[in-house]
Coordinates of C-alpha atoms and ligand atoms in Angstrom, one line a residue:
X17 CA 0.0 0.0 0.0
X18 CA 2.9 2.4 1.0
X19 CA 5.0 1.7 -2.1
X20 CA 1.9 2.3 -4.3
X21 CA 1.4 5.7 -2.5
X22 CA 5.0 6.5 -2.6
X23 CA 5.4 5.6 -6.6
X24 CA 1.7 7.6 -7.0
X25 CA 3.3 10.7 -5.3
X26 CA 6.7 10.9 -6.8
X27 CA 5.9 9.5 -10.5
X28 CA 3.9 10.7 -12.7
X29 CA 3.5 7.8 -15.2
X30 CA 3.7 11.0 -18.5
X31 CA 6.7 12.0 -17.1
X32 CA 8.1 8.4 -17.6
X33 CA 11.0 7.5 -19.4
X34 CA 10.1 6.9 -23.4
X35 CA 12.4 3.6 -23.8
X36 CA 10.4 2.3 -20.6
X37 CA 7.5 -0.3 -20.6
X38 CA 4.4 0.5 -18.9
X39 CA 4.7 -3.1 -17.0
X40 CA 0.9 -3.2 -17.1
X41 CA -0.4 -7.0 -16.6
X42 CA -1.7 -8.9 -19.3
X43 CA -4.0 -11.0 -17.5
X44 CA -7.3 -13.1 -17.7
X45 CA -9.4 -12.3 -20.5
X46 CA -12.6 -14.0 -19.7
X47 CA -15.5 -11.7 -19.6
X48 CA -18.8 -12.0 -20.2
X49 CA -22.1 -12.8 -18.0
X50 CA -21.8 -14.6 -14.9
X51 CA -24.1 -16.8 -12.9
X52 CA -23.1 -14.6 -9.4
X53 CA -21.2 -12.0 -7.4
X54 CA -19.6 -12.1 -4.4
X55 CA -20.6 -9.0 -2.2
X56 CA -17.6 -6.9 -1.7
X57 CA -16.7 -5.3 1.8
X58 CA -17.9 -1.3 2.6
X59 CA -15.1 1.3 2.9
X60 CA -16.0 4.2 5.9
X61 CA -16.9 7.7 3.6
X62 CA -13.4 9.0 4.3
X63 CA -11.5 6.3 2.4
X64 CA -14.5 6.7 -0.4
X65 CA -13.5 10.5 -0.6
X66 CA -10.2 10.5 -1.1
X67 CA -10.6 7.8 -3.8
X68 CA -13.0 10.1 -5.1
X69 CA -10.7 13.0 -5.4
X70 CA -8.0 11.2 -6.2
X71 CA -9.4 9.7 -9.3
X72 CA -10.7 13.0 -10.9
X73 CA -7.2 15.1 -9.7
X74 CA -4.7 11.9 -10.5
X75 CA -6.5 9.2 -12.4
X76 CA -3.6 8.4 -14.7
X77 CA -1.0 7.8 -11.8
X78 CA -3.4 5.9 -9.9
X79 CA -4.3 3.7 -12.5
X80 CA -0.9 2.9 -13.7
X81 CA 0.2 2.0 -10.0
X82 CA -2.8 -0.2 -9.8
X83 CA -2.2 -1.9 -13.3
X84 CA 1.0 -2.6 -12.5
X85 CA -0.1 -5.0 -9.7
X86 CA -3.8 -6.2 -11.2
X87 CA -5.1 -6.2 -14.3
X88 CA -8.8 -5.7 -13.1
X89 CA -8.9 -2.8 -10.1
X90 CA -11.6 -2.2 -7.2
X91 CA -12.4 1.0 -6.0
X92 CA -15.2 2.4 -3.9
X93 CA -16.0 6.1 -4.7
X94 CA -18.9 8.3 -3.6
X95 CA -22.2 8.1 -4.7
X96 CA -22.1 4.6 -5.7
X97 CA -23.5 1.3 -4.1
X98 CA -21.5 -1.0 -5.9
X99 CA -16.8 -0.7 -6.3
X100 CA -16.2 0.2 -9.8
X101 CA -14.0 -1.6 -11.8
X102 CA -11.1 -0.5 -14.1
X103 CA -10.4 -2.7 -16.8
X104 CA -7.8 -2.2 -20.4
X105 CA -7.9 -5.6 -21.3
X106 CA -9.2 -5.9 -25.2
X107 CA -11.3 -8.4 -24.5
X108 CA -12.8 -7.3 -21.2
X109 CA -13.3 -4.2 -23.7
X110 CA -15.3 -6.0 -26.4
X111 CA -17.7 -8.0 -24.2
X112 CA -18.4 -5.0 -22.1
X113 CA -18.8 -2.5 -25.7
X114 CA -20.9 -5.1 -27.4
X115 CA -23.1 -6.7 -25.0
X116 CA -26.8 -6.5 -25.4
X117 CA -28.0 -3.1 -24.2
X118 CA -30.2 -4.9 -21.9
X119 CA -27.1 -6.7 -20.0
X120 CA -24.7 -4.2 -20.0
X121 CA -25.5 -0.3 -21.0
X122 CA -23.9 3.6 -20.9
X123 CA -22.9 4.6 -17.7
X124 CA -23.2 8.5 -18.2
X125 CA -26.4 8.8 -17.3
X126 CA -24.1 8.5 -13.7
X127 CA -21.5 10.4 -15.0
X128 CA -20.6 13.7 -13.7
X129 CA -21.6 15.6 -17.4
X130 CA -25.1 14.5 -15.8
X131 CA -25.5 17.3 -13.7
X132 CA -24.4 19.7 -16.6
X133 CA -25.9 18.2 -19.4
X134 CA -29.2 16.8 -18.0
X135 CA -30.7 13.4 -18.5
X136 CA -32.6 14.2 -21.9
X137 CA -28.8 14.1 -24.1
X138 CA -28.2 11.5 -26.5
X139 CA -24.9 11.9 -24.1
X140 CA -26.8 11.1 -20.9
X141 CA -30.0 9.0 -22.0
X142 CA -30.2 5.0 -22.2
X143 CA -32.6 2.7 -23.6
X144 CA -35.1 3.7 -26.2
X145 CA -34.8 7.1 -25.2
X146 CA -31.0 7.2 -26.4
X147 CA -31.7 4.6 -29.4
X148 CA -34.5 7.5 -30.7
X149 CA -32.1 10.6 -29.6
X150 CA -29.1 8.8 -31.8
X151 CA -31.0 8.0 -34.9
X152 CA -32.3 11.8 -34.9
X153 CA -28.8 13.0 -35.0
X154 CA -27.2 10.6 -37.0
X155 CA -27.8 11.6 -40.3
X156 CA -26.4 14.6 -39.2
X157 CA -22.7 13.2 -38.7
X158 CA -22.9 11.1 -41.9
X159 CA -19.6 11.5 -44.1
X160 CA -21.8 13.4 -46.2
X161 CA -23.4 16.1 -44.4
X162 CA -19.5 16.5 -42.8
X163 CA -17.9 16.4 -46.4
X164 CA -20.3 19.8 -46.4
X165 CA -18.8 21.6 -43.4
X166 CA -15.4 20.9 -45.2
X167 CA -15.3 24.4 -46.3
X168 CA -16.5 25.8 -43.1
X169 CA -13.4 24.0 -41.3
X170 CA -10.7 25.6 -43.7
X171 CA -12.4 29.3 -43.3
X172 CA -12.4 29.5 -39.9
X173 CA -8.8 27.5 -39.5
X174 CA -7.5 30.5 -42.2
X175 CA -9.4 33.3 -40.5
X176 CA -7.4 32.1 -37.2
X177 CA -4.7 31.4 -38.5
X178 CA -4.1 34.7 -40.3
X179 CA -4.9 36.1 -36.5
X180 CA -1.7 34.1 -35.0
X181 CA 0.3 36.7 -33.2
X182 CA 4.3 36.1 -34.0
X183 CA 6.9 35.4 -31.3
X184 CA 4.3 35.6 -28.8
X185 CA 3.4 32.5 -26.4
X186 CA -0.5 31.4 -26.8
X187 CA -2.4 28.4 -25.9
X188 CA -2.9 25.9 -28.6
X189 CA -6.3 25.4 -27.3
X190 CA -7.7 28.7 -27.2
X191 CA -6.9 29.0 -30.9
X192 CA -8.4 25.3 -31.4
X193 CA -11.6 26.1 -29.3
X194 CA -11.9 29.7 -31.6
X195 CA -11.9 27.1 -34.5
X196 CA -14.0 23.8 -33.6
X197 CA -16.8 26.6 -32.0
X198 CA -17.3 28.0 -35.3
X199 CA -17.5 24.8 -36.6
X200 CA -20.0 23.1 -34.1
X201 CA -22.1 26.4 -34.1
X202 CA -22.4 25.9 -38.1
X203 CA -23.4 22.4 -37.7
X204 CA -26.1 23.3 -35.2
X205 CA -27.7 26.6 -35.9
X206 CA -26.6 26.6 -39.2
X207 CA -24.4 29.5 -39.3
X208 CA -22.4 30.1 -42.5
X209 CA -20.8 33.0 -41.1
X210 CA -19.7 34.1 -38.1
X211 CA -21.0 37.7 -38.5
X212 CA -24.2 36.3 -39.5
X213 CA -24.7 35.3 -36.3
X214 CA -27.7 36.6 -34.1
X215 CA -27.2 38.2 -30.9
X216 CA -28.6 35.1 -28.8
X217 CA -26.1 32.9 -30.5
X218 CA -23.0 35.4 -30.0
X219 CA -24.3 35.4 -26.5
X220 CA -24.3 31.6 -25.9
X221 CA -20.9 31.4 -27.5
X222 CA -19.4 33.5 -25.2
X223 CA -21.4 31.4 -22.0
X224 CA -19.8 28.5 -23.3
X225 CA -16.2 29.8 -23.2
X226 CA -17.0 31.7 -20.0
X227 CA -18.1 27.6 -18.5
X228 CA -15.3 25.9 -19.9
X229 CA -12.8 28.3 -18.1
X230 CA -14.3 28.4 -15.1
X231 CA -14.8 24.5 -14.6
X232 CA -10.6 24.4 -14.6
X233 CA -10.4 26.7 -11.9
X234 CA -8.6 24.4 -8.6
X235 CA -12.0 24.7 -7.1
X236 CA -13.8 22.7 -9.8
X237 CA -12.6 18.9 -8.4
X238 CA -14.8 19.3 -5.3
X239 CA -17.4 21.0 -6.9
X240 CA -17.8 17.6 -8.9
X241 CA -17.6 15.5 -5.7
X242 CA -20.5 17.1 -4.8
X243 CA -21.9 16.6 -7.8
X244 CA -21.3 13.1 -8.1
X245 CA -24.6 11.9 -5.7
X246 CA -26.8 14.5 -7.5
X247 CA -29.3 13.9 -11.1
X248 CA -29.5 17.8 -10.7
X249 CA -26.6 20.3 -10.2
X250 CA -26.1 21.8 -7.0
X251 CA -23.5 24.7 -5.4
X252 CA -21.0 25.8 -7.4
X253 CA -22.0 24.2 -10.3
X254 CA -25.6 25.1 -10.2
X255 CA -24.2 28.9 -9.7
X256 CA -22.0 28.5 -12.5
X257 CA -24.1 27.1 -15.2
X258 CA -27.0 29.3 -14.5
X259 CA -25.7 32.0 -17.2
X260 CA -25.4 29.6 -19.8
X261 CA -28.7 28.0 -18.9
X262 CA -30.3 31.4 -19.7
X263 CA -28.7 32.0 -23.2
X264 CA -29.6 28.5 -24.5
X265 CA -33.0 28.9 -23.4
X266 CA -32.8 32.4 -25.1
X267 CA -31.5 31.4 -28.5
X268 CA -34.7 28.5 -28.1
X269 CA -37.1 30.9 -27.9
X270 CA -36.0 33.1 -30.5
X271 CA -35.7 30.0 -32.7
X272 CA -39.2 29.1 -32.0
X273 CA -40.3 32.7 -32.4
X274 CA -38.5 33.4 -36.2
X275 CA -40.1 29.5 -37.2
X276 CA -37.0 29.8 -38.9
X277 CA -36.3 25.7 -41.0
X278 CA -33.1 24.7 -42.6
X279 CA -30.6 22.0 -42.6
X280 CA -29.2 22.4 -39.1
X281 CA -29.4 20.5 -36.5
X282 CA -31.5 23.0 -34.2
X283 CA -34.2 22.8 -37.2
X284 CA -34.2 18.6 -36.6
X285 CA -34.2 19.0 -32.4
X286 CA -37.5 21.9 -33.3
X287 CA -39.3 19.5 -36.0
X288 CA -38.5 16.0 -34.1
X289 CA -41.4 14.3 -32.4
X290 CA -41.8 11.5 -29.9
X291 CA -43.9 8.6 -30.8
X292 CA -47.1 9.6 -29.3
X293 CA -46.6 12.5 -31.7
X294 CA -45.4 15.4 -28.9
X295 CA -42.3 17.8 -30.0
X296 CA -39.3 18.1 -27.6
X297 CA -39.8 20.2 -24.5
X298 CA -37.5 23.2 -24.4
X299 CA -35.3 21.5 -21.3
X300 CA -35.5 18.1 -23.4
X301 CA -33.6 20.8 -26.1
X302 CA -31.5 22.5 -24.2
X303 CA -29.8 19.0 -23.0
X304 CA -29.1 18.0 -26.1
X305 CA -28.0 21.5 -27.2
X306 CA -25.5 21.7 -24.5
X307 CA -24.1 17.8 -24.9
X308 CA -23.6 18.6 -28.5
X309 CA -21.7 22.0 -27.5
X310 CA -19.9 20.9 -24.9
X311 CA -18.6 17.3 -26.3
X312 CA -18.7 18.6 -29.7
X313 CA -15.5 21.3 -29.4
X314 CA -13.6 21.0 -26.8
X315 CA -12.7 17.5 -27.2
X316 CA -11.1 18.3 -30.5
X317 CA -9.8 21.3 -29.3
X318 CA -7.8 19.8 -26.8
X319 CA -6.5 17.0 -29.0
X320 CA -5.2 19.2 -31.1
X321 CA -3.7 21.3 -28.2
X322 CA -2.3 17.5 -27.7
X323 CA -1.2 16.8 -30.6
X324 CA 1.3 20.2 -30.9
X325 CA 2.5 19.5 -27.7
X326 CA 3.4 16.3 -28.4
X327 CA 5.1 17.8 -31.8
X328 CA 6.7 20.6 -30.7
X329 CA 8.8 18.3 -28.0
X330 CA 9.6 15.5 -30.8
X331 CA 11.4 17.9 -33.0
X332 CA 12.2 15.3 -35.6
X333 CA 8.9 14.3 -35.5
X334 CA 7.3 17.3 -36.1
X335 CA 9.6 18.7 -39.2
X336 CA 9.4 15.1 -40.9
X337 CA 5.5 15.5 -41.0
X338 CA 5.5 19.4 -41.6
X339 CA 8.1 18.5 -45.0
X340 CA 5.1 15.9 -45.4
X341 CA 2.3 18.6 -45.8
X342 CA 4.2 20.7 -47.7
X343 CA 4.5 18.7 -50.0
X344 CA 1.7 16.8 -50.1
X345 CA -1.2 17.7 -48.0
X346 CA -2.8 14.7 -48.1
X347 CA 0.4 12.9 -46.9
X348 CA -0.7 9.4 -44.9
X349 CA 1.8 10.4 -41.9
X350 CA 0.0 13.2 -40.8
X351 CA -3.1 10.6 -39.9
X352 CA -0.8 8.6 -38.2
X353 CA 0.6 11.4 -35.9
X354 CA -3.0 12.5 -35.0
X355 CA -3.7 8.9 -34.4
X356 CA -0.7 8.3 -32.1
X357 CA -1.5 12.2 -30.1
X358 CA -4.7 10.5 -29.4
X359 CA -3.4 7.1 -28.4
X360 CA -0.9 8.9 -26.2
X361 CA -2.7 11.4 -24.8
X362 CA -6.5 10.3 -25.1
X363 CA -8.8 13.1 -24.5
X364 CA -11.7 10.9 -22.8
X365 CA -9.5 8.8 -20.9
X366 CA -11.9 6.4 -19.7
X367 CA -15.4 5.8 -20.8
X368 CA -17.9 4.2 -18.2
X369 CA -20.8 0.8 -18.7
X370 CA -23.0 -0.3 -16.1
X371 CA -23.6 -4.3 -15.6
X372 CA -27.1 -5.3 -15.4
X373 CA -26.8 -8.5 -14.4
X374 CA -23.4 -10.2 -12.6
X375 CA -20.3 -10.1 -15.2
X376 CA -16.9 -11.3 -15.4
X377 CA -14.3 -9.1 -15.9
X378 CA -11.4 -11.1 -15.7
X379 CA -10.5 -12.9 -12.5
X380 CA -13.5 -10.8 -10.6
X381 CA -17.2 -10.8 -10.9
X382 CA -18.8 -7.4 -10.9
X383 CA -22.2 -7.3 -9.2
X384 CA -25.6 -6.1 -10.8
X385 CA -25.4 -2.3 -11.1
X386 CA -21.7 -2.1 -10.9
X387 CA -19.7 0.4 -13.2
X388 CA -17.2 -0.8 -15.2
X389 CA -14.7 1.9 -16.5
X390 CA -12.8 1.2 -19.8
X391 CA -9.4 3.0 -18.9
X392 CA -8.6 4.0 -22.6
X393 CA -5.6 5.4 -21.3
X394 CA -4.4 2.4 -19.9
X395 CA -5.2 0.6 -23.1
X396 CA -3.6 3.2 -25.4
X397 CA -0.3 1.9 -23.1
X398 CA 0.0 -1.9 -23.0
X399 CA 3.1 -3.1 -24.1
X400 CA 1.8 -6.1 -25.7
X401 CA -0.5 -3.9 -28.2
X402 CA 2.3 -0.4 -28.5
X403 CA 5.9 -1.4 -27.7
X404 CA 7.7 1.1 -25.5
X405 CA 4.3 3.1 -25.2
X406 CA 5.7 6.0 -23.6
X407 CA 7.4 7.0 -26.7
X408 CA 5.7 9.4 -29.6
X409 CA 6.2 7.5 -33.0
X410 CA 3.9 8.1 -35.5
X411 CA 5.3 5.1 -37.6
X412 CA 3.2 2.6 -35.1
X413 CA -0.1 3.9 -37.3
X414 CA 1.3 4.1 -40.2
X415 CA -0.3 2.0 -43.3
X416 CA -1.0 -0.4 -40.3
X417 CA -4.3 -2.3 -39.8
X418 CA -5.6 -1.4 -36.7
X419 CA -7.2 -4.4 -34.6
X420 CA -10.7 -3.5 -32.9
X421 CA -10.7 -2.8 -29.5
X422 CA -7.4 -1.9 -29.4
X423 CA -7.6 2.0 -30.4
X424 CA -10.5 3.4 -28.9
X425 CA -10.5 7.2 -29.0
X426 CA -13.7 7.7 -29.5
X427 CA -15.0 4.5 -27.4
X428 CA -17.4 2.0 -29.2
X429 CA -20.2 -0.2 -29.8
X430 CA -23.8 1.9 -29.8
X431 CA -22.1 4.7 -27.6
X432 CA -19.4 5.1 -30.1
X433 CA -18.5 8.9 -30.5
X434 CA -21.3 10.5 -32.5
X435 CA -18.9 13.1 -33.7
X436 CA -16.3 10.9 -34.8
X437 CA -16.1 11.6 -38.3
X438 CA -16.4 15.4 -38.1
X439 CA -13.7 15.5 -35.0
X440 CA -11.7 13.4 -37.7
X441 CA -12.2 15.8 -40.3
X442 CA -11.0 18.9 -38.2
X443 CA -7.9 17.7 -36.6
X444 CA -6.9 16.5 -40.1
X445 CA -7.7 19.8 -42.2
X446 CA -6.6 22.3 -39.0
X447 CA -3.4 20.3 -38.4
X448 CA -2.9 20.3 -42.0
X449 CA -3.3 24.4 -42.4
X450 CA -1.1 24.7 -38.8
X451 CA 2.2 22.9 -40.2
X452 CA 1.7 24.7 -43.9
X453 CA 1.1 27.9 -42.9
X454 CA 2.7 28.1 -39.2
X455 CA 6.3 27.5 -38.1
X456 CA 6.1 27.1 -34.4
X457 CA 9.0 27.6 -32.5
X458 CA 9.5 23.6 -30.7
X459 CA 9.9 23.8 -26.8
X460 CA 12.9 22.1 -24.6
X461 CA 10.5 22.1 -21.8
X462 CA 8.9 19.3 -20.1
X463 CA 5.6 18.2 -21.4
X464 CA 2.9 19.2 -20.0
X465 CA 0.9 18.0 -17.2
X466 CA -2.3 16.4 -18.2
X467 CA -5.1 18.0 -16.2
X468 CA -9.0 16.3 -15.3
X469 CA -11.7 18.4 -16.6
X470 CA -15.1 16.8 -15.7
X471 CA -14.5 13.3 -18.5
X472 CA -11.5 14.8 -20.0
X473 CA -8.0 14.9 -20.0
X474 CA -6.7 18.2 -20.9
X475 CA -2.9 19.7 -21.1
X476 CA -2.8 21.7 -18.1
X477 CA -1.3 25.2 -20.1
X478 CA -3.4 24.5 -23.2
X479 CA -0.4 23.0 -25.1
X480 CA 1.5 26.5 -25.2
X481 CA 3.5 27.5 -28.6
X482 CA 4.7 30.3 -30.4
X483 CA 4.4 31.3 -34.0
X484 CA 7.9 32.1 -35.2
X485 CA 6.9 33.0 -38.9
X486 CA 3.3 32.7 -40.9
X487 CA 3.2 32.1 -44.2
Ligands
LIG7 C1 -11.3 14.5 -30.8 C2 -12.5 14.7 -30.5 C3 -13.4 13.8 -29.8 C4 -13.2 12.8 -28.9 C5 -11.8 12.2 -28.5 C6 -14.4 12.2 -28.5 C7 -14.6 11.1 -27.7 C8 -15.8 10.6 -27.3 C9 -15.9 9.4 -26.5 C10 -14.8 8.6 -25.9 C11 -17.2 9.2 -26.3 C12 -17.9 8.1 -25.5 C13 -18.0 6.8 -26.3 C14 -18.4 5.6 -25.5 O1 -18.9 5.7 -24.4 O2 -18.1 4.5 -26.0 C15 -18.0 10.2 -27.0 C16 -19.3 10.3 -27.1 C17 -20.0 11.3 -27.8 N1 -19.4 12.3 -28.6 FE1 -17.5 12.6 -28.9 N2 -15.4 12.9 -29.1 C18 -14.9 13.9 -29.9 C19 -15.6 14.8 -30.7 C20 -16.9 14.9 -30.8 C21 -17.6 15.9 -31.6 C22 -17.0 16.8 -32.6 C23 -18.9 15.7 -31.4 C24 -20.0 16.4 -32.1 C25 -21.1 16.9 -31.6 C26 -19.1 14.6 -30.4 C27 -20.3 14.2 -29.9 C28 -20.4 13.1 -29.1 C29 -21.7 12.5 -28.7 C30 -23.1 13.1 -29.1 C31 -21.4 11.4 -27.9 C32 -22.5 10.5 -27.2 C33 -22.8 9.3 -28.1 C34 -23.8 8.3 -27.5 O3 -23.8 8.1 -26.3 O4 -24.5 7.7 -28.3 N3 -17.8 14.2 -30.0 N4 -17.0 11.0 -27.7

């Protein structure tokens, strides 16, 4: 116990040497259902906390310490009757991803973007509810309504580009976020143009940023303990989100007040009906507004924030794929760096399923109504599957068939990333216009810390560069 404490507080597993191996066990794959559980033993509320905390401040370290003993972990947090579970074994991974939704379904409807988002998200629903929610927005992810926001991507990468102040450090991040916000508020309110945009709309972009930087502030972690019992938000994060409550609700109601109709996806949430023929309540819309917001920039933002930290300390890295571009856009190695940024740094580092009836998960039985959390992280760093995982190298991915369940990104089965193909589509076209048009100046510092924001895993400073010369 006091060797695992020891190597949690003086190792941080990213600050690990590259020509290392993880050293996580490869152990029993069975999974699957089970006839029954054993009843674990109750931690007292203090131990619960500090797990708690400990997994939203220092998830990574704690989970490599633990793999490094188990392959299947136990922990008891608040708000939860049953231990969770931490598993990165692929096949623990498929039964759990492709069970019948009946056996085994979505845990987010538990997850702390609960409280934020509301229970009426595709994000946060389960059962028909989420089955109706996702067929209403697929169409709207389809490689052909993305191929149209193509354009849309390279205006707004050029417009921010062309903004890029010279010799002067900024956060990758905040440039990314500028981006993938234009982009998400075209998909949904059908915006071709920034200045086109109404007052309402201008005024829930700016909630949205205001939100995002006030949920990293060092308060935030408790804020989400307390949240973690609670279907509604409460304190801090009640106080926070009441702002950006009142603009979504505002840009509803003047939605519903133009009747204005197009191809967006506000004009699909407006027109959709349930089955006995009712439209979507207004707090039924502004759930899904928010999930689709929320999950639908920021994640890419930060992966790209990743992805030029990462670069910028792999100096031979980053010129080989920036001669790439230059020459070739298209060229098949810049894929395979944005692949290996989001193997090594995953932005949703774990993804959560709830058992519904007993299920092995290796050598343990989880009980009925147990969590199971995928650590994608984890996975993204067995040996076995990426050789010295520690290390950047683009080459793993490159012209390489990837095996299922062993690069999850974007997680899987009928939860799979809605946004997949258009998050795809941006980091390729804005890392594309970064190395043509940008030479940033590469860093000799160490990388950066990765921080816990709510279900992500951000780089504390934002993945800081500086421009040295646009062309
Ligand atoms: C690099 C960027 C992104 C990453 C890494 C990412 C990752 C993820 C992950 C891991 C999940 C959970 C999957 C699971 O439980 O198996 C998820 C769900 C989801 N994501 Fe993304 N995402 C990204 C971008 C986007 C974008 C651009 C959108 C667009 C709106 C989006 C919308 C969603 C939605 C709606 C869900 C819930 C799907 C469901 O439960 O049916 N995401 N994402």
């Amino acid at each position: 116990m006091l060797s695992t404490i020891e190597s949690v507080l003086t190792k941080s597993w990213y600050l690990t040497d590259p020509a290392a191996d993880s050293g996580l066990i490869d152990g029993n794959p069975a999974a699957g259902p089970a006839e029954t559980a054993l009843e674990s033993p109750r931690h007292g509320l203090a131990t619960r906390f500090g797990t708690s905390l400990n997994l939203i401040l220092r998830q990574g370290d704690m989970f490599f310490a633990d793999g490094r003993h188990r392959e299947v972990n136990r922990h008891e947090v608040i708000g939860r009757e049953h231990p969770v579970f931490v598993t990165s074994n692929p096949a623990h991974i498929k039964s759990l991803m492709t069970a019948d939704v009946a056996d085994v379904r979505s845990a987010t409807h538990q997850s702390p973007i609960r409280p934020i988002v509301g229970p009426d998200s595709v994000i946060t629903a389960i059962g028909e509810r989420h089955k109706q929610q996702r067929e209403l927005l697929m169409p709207e992810f389809h490689g052909s309504a993305i191929a149209h926001y193509q354009s849309a991507i390279e205006r707004s990468a050029t417009k921010h580009i062309d903004s890029w102040r010279v010799d002067k450090l900024q956060p990758l991040a905040d440039i990314g976020q500028a981006i993938t916000l234009d982009v998400i508020m075209t998909a949904i309110f059908g915006i071709g143009d920034q200045h086109q945009a109404t007052r309402a709309e201008l005024e829930l972009r700016k909630q949205v940023i205001k939100f995002l930087s006030r949920s990293t502030m060092p308060i935030a972690p408790l804020a989400q303990v307390f949240n973690a019992t609670t279907d509604e938000a409460i304190g801090l994060t009640k106080l926070v989100l009441r702002p950006l409550d009142k603009a979504v609700y505002a840009v509803i109601q003047e939605r519903r007040r133009n009747n204005a109709t197009g191809s967006d996806i506000m004009s699909v949430l407006l027109a959709a009906t349930r089955a006995n023929g009712d439209k979507l309540s207004d707090q039924e819309i502004r759930d899904e507004l928010l999930a689709l917001l929320l999950a639908g920039h920021e994640t890419t933002s930060n992966t790209l924030a990743w992805t030029f930290e990462r670069l910028t300390r792999h100096a031979d890295e980053y010129h080989r794929v920036q001669d790439a571009v230059r020459a070739d856009g298209e060229d098949p190695l810049l894929q395979a760096v944005i692949y290996e940024s989001m193997r090594s740094r995953p932005l949703v580092p774990i993804v959560g399923r709830q058992v519904m009836r007993p299920w092995q998960i290796g050598d343990d039985v989880a009980e009925t109504g147990s969590v199971a959390l995928i650590s994608i992280l984890l996975l993204h760093h067995r040996d076995e599957l990426y050789p010295k995982p520690f290390a950047f190298q683009p080459d793993r991915f490159l012209n390489k068939r990837i095996p299922p369940h062993t690069f999850i990104p974007f997680g899987g089965g009928n939860r799979r990333c809605l946004g997949a193909t258009l998050a795809m589509a941006e980091l390729q076209i804005v890392t594309r216009e970064i190395l043509r048009r940008v030479d940033l100046k590469t860093h000799d510092r160490p990388g950066e810390t990765p921080k816990h924001r709510n279900v992500t895993m951000i780089p504390a400073n934002g993945g800081i560069v500086k421009a040295r010369r646009i062309h």
